[in-house]
Short mmCIF file of N, CA and C in Angstrom, two decimals:
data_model
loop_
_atom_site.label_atom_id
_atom_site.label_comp_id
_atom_site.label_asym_id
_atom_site.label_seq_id
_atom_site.Cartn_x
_atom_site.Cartn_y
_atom_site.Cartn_z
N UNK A 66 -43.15 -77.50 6.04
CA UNK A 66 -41.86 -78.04 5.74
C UNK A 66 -41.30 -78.52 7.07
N UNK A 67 -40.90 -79.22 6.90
CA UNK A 67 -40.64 -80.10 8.29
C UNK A 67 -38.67 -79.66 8.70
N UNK A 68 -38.44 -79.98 9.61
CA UNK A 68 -37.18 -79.14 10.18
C UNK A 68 -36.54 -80.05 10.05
N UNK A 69 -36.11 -80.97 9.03
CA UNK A 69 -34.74 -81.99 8.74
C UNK A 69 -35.00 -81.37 7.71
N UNK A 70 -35.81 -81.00 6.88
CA UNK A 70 -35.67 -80.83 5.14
C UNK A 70 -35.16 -79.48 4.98
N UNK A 71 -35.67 -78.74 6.20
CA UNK A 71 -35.22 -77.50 6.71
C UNK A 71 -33.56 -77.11 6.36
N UNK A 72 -32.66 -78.26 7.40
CA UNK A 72 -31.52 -77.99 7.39
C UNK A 72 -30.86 -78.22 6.51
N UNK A 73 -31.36 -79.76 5.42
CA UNK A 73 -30.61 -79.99 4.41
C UNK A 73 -30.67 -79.04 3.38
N UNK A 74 -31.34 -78.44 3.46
CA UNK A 74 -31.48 -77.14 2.29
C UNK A 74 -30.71 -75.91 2.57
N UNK A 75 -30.71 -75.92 4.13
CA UNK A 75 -29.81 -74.48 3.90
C UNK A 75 -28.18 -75.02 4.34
N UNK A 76 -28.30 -76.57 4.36
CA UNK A 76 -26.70 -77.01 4.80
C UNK A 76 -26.15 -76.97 3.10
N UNK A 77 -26.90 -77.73 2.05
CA UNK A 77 -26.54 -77.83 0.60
C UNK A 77 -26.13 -76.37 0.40
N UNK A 78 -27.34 -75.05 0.92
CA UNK A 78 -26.88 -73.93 0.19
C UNK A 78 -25.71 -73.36 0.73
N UNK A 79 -25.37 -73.81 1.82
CA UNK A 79 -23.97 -73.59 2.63
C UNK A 79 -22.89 -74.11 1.93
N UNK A 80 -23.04 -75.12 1.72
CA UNK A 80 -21.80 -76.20 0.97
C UNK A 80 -21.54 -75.59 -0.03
N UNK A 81 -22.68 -75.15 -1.02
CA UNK A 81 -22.40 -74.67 -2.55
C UNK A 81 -22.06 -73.30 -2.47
N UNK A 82 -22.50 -72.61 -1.72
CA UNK A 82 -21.64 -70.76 -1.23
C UNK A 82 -20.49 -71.70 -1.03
N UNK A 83 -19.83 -72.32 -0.04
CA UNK A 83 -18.24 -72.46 0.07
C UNK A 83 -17.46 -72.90 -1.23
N UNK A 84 -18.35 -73.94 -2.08
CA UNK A 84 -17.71 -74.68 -2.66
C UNK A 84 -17.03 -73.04 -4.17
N UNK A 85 -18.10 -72.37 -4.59
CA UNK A 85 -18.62 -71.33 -5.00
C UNK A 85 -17.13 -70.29 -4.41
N UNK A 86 -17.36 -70.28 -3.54
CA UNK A 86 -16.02 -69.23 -2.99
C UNK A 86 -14.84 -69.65 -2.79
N UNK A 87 -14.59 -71.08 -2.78
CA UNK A 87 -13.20 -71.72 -2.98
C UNK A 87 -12.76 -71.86 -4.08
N UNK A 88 -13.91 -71.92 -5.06
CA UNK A 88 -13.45 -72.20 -6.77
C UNK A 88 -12.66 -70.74 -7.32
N UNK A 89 -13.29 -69.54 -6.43
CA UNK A 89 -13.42 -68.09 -7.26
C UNK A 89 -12.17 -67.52 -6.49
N UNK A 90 -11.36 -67.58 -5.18
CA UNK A 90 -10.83 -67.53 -4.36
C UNK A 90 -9.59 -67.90 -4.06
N UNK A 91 -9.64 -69.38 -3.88
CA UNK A 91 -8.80 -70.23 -3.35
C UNK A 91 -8.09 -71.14 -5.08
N UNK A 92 -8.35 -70.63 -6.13
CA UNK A 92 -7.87 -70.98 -7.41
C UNK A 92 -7.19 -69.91 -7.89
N UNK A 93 -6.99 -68.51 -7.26
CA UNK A 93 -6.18 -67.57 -8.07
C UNK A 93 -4.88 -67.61 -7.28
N UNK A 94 -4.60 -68.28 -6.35
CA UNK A 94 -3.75 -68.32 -5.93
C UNK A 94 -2.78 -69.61 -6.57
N UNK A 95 -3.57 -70.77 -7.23
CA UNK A 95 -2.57 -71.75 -8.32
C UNK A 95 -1.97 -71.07 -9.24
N UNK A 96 -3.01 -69.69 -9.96
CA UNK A 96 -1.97 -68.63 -11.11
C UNK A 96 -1.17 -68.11 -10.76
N UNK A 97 -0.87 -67.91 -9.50
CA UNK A 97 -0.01 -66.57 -9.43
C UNK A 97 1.52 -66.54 -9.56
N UNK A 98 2.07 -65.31 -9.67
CA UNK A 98 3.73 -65.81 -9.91
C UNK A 98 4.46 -64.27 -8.99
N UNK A 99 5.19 -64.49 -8.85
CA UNK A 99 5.97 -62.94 -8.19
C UNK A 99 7.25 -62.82 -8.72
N UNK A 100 7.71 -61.55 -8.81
CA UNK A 100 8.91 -61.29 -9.04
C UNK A 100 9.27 -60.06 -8.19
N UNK A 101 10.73 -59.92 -8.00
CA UNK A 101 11.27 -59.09 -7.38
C UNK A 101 12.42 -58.43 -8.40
N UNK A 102 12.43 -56.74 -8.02
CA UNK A 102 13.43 -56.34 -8.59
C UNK A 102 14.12 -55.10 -7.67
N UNK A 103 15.25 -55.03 -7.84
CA UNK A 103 16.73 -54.54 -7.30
C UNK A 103 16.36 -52.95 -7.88
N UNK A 104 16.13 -52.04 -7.23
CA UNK A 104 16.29 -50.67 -7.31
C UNK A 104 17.63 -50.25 -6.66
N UNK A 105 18.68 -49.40 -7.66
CA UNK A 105 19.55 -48.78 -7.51
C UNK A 105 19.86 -47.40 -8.03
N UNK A 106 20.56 -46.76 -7.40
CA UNK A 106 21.14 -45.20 -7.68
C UNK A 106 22.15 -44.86 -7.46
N UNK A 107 22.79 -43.72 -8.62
CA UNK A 107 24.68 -43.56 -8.02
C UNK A 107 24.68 -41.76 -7.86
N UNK A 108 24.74 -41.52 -6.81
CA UNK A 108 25.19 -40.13 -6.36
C UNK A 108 26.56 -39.51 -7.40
N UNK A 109 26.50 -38.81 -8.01
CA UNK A 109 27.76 -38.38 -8.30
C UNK A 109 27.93 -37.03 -8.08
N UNK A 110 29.06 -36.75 -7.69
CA UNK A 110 29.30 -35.33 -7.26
C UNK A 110 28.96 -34.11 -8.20
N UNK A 111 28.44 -33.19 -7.42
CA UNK A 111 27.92 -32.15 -8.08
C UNK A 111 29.21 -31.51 -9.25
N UNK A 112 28.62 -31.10 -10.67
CA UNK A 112 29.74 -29.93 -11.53
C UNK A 112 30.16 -29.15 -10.75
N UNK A 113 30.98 -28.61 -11.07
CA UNK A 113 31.35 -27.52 -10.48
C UNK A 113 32.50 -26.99 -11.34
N UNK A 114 32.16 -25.50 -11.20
CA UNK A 114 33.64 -24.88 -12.53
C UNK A 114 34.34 -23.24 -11.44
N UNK A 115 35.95 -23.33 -11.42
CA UNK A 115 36.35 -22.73 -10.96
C UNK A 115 37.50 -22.12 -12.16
N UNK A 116 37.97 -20.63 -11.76
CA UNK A 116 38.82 -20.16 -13.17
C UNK A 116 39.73 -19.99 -12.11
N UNK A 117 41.11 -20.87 -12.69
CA UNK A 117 42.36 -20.79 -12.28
C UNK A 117 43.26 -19.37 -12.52
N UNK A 118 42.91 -19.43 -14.06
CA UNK A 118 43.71 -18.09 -14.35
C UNK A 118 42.60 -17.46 -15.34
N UNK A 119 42.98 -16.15 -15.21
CA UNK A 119 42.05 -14.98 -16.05
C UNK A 119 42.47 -14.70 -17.66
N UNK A 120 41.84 -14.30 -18.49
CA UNK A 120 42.02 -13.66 -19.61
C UNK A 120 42.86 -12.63 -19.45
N UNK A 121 43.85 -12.51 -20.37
CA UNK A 121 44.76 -11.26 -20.21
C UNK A 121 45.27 -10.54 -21.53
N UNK A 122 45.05 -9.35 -22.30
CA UNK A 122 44.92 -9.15 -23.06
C UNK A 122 46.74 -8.41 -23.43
N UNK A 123 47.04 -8.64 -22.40
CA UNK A 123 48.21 -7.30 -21.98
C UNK A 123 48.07 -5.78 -22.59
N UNK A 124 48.99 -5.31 -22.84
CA UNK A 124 49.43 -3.38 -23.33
C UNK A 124 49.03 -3.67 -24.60
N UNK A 125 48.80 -2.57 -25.62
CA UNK A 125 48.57 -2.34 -26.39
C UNK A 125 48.32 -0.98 -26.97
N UNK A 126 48.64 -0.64 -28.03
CA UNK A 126 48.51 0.52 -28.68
C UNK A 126 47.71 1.06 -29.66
N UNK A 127 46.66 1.50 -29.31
CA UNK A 127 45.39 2.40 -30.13
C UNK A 127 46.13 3.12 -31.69
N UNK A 128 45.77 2.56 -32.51
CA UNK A 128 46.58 3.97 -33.79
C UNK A 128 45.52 4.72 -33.95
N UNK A 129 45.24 5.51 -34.80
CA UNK A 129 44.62 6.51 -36.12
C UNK A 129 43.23 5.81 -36.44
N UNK A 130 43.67 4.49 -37.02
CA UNK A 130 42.43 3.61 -37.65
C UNK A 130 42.47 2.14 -36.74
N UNK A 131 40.80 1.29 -36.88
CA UNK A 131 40.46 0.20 -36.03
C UNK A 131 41.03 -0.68 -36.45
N UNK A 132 41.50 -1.69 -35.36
CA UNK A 132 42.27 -2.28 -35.07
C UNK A 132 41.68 -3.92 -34.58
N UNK A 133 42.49 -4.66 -34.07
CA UNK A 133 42.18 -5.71 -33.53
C UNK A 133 43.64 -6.54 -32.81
N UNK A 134 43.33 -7.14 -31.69
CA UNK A 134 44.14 -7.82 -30.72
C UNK A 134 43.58 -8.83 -30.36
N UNK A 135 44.44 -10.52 -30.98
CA UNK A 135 43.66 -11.50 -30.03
C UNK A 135 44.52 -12.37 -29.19
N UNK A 136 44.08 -12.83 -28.51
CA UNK A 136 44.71 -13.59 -27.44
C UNK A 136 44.07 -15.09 -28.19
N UNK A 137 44.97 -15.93 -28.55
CA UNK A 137 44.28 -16.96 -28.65
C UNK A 137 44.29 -18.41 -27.68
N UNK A 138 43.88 -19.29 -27.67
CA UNK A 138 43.71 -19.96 -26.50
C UNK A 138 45.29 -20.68 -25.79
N UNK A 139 45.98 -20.36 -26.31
CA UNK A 139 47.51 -21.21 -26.34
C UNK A 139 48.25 -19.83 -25.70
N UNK A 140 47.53 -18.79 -25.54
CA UNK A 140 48.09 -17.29 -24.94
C UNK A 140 48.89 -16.78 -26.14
N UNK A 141 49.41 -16.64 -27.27
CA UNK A 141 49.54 -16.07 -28.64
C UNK A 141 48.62 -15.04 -28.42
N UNK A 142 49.74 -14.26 -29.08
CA UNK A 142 48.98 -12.43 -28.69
C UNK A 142 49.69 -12.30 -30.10
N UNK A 143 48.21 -11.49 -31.13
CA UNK A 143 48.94 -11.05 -32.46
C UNK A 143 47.54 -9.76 -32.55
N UNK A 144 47.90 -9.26 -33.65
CA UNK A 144 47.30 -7.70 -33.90
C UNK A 144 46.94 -7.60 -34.79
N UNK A 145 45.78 -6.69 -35.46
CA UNK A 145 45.88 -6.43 -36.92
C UNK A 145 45.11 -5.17 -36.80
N UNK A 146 45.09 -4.61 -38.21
CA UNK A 146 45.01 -3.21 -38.57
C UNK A 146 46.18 -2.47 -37.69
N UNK A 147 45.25 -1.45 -36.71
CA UNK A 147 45.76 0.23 -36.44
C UNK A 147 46.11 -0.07 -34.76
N UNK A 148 46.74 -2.03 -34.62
CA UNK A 148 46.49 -1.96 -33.11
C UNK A 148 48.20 -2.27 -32.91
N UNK A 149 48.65 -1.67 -32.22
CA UNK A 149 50.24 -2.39 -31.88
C UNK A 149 50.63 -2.65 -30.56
N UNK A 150 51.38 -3.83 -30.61
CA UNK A 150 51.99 -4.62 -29.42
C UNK A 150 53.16 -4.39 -28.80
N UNK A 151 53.24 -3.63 -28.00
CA UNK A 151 54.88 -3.44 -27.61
C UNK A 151 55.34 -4.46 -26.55
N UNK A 152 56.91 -4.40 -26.42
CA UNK A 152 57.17 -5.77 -25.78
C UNK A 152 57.29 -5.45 -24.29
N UNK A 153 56.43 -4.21 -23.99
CA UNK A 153 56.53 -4.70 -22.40
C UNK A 153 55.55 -4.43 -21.85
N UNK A 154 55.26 -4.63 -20.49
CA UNK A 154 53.46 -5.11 -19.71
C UNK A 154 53.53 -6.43 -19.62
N UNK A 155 52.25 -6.80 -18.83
CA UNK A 155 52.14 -8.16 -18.35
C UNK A 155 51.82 -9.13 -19.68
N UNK A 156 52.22 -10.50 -19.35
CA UNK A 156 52.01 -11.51 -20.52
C UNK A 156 51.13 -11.89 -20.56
N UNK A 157 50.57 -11.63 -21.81
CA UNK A 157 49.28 -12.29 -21.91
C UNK A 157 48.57 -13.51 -22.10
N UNK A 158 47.61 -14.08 -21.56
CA UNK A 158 47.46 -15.32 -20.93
C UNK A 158 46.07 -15.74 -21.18
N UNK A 159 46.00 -17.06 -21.92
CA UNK A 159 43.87 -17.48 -22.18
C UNK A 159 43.66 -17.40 -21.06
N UNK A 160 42.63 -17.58 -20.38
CA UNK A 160 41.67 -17.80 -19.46
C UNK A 160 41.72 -19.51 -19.05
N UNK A 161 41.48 -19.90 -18.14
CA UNK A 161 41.64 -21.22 -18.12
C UNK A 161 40.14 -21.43 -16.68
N UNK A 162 39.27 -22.63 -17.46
CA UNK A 162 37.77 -22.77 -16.66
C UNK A 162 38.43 -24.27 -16.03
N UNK A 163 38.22 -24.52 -14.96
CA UNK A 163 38.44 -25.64 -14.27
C UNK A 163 37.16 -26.54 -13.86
N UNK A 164 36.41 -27.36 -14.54
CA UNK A 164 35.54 -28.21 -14.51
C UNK A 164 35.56 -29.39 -13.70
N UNK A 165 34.92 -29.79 -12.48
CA UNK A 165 34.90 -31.00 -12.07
C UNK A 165 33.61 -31.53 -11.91
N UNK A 166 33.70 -32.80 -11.69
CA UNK A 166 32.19 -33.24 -11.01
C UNK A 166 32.39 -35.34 -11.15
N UNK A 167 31.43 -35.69 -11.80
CA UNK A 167 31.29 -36.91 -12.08
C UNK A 167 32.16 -37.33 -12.88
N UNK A 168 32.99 -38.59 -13.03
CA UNK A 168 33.60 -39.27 -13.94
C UNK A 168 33.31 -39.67 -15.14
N UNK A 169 33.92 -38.87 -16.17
CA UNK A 169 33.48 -39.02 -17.72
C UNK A 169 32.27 -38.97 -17.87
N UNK A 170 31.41 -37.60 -17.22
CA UNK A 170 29.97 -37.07 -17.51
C UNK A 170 30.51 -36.34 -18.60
N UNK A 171 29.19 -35.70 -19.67
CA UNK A 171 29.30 -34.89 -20.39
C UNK A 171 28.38 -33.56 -19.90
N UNK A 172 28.84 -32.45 -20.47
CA UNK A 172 28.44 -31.30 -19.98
C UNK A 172 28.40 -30.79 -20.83
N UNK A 173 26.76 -28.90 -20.97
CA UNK A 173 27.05 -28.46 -22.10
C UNK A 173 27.36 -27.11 -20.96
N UNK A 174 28.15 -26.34 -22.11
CA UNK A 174 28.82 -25.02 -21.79
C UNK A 174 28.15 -23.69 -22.18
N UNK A 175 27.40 -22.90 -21.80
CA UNK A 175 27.02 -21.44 -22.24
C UNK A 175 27.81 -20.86 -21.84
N UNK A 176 28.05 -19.55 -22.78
CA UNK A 176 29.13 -18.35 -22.23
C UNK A 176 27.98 -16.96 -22.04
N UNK A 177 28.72 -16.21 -21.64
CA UNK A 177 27.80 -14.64 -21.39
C UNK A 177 29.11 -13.36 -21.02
N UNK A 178 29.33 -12.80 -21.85
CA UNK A 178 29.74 -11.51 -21.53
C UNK A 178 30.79 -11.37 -22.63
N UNK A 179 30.50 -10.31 -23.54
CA UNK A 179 31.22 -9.68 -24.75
C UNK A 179 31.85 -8.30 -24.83
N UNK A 180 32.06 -7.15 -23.75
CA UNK A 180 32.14 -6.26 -23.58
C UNK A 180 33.02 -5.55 -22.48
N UNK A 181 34.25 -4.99 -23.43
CA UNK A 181 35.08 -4.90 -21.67
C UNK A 181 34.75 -3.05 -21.53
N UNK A 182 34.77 -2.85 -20.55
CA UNK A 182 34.26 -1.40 -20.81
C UNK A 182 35.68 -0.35 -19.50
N UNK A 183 36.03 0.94 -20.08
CA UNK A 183 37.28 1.60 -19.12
C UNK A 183 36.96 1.59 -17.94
N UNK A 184 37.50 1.50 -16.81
CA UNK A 184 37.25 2.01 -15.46
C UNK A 184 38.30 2.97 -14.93
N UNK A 185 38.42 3.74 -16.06
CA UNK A 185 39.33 5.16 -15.38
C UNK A 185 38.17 6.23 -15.69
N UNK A 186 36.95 5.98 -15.87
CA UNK A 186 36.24 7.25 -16.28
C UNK A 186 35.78 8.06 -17.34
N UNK A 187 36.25 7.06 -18.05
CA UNK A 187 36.16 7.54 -19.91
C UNK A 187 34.78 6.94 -20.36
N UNK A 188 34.27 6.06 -19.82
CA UNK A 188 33.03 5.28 -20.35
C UNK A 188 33.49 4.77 -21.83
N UNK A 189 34.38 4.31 -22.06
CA UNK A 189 34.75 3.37 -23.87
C UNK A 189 34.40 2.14 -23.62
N UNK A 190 34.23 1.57 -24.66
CA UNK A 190 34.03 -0.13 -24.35
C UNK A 190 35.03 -0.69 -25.62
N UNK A 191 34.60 -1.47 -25.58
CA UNK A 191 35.34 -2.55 -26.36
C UNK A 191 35.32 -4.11 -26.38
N UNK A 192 34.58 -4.33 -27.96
CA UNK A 192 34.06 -5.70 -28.03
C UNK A 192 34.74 -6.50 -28.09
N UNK A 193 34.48 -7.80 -27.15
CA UNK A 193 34.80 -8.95 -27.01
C UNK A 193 34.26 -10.39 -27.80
N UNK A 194 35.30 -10.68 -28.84
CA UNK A 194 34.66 -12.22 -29.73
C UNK A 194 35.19 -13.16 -29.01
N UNK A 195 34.54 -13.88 -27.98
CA UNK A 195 35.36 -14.87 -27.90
C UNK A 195 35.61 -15.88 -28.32
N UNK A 196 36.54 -16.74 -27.80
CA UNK A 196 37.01 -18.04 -28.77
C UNK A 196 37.34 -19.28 -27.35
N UNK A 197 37.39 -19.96 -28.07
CA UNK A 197 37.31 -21.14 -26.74
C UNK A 197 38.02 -22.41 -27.40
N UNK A 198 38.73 -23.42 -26.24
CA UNK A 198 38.32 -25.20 -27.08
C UNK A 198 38.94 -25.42 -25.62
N UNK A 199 39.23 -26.91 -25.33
CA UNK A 199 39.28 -27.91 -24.56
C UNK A 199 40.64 -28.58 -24.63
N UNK A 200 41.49 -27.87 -25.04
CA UNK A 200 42.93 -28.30 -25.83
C UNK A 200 44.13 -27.59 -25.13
N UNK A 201 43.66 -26.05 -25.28
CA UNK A 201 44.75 -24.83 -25.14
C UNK A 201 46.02 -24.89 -26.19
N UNK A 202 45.06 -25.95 -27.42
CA UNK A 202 46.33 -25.37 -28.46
C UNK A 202 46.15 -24.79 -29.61
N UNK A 203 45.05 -23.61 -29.35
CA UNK A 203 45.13 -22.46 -30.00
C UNK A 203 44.64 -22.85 -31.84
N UNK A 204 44.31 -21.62 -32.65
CA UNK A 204 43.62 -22.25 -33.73
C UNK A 204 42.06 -22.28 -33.41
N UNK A 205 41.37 -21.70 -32.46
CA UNK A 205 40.13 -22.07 -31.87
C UNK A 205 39.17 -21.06 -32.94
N UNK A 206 38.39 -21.02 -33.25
CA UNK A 206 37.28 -20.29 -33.96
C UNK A 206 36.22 -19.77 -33.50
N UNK A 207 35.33 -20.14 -32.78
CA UNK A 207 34.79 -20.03 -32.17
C UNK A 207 34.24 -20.65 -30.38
N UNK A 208 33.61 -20.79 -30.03
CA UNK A 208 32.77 -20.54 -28.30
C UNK A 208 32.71 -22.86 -28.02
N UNK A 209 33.45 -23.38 -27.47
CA UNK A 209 33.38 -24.86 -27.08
C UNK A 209 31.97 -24.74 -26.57
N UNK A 210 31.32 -25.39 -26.62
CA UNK A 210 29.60 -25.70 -25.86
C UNK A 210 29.44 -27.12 -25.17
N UNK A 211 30.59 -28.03 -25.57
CA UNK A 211 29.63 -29.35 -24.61
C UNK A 211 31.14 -29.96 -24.15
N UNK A 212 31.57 -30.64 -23.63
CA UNK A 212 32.63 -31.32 -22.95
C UNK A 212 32.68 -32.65 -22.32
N UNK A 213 33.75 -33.21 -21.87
CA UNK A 213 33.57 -35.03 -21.47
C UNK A 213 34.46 -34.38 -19.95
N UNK A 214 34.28 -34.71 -18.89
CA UNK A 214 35.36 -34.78 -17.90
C UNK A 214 36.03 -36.31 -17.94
N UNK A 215 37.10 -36.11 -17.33
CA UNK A 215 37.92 -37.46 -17.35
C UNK A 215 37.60 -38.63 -16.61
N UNK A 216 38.36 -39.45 -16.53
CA UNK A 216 38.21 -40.60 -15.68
C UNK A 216 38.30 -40.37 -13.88
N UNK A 217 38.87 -38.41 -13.96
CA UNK A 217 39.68 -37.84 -12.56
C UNK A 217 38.62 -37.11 -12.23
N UNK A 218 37.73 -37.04 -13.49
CA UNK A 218 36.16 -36.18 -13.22
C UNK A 218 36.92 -34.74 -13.11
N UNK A 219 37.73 -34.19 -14.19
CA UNK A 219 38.41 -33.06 -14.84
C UNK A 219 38.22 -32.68 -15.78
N UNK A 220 37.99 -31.40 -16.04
CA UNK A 220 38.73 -30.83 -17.80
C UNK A 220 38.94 -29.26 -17.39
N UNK A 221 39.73 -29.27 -18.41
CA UNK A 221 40.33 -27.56 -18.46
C UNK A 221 39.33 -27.03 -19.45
N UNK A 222 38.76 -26.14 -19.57
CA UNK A 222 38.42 -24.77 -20.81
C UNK A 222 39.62 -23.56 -20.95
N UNK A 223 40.02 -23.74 -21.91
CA UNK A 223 40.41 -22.18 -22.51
C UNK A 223 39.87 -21.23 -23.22
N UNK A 224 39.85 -20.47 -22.77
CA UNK A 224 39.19 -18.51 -23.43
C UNK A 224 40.27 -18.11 -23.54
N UNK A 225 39.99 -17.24 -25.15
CA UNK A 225 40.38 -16.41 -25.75
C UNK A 225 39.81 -15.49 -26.24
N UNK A 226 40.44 -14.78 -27.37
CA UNK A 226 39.26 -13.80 -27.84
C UNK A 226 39.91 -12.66 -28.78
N UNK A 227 39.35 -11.99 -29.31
CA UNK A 227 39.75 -10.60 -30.09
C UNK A 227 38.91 -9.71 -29.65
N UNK A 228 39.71 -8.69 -29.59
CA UNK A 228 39.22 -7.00 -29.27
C UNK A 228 39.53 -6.36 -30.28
N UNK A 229 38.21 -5.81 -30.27
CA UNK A 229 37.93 -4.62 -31.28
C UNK A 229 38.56 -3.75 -30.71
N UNK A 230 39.77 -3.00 -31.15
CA UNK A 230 40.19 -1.77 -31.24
C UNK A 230 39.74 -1.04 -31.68
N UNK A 231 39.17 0.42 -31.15
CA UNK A 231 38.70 1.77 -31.97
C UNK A 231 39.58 2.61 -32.58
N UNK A 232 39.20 3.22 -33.11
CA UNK A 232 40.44 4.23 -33.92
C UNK A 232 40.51 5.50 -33.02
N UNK A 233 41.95 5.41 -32.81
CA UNK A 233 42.34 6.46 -31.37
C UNK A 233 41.35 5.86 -29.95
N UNK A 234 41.51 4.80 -29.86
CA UNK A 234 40.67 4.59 -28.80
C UNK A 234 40.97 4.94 -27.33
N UNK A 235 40.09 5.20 -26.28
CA UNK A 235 40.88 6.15 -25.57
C UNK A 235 41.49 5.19 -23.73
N UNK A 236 43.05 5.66 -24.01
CA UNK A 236 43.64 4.98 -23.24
C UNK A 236 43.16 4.66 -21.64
N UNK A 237 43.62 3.51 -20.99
CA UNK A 237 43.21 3.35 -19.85
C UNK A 237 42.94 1.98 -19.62
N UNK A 238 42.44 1.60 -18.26
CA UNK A 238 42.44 -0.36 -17.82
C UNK A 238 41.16 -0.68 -18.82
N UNK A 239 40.68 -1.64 -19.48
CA UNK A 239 39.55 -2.02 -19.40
C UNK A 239 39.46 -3.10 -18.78
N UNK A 240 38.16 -3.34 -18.36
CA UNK A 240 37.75 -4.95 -17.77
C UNK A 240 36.03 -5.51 -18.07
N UNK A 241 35.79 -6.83 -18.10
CA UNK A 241 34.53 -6.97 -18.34
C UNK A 241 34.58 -8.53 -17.87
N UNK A 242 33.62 -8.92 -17.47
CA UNK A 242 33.14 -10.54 -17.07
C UNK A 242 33.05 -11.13 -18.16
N UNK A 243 33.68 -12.31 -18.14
CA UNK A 243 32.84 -13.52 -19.01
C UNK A 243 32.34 -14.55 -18.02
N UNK A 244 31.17 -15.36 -18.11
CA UNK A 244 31.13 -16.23 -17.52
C UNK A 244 30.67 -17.21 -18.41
N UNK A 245 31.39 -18.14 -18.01
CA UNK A 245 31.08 -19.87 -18.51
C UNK A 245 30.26 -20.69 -17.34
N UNK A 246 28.95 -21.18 -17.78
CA UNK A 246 28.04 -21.76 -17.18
C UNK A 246 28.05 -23.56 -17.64
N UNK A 247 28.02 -24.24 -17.02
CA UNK A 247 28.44 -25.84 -17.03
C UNK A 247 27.48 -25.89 -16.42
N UNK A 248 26.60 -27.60 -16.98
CA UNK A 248 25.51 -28.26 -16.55
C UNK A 248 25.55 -29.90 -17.04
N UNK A 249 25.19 -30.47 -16.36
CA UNK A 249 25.40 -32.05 -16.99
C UNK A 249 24.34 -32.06 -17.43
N UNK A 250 24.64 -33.08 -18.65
CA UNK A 250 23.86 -33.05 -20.00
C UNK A 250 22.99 -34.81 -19.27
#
């Protein structure tokens, strides 16, 4: 084979590898298209729940037979059966949960603690139903669970509740925790 026929053969197979790798190569770049997109995020301030004022059941009087005392969320203090209210001692008062965080987030609410028990030494307890709403105007039935904060990224909770009175139950302070747990939904 002589050395001109030489080169044209491996110059053609040169040409056709390029031509070959420009077709496969240098043509995906006529398809192509791009887009861009805007990633964003909004920090909002952490929940957070603080109790302004406490549950307060005030004085009360144990009879013979069981009884009951509720505080309802509007602070209305009424009695039934063997329990009586006399008109003096401290006033009794719902509980009030102070909720903040993000602007008009929603939140759900768990409660925990039903049981106020003496701390003069008697070991008595005494059950706690509580009652709740988002209003403080009383009429509440049962436990609020989810909530909106405002436009101020606010809301109030009110607790209430009824106590089981025992029959002759035995005098002295009681006290017991409730806690209300807030989480954005």
């Amino acid at each position: 084979m002589n050395s001109s026929a030489f080169i044209r053969k491996s110059f053609r197979r040169t040409v056709l590898a390029s031509v070959v790798a420009l077709g496969a190569f240098g043509a995906s770049n006529s398809f192509a298209a791009e887009a861009t997109t805007t990633a964003t995020g909004s920090v909002i301030a952490p929940i957070a729940i603080t109790n302004p004022v406490n549950l307060n059941f005030g004085r009360f009087v144990a009879g013979p037979a069981v009884g009951t005392v509720k505080v309802d969320t509007n602070g209305t203090r009424t009695a039934t059966g063997d329990a009586f209210l006399p008109a003096v001692g401290p006033t009794p008062t719902a509980a009030q949960f102070l909720v903040t965080g993000g602007a008009e987030a929603t939140y759900t609410i768990s409660w925990t603690g039903a049981v106020l028990t003496n701390t003069t030494g008697a070991n008595e307890t005494m059950a706690l139903e509580r009652i709740s709403d988002l209003t403080g105007g009383g009429g509440a039935s049962a436990d609020v669970l989810s909530g909106t904060l405002s436009e101020g990224g606010d809301q109030l909770i009110y607790l209430g509740g009824t106590l089981s009175v025992g029959a002759a139950q035995v005098a002295g302070i009681y006290t017991g925790d409730v806690s209300a747990t807030v989480e954005y939904n």
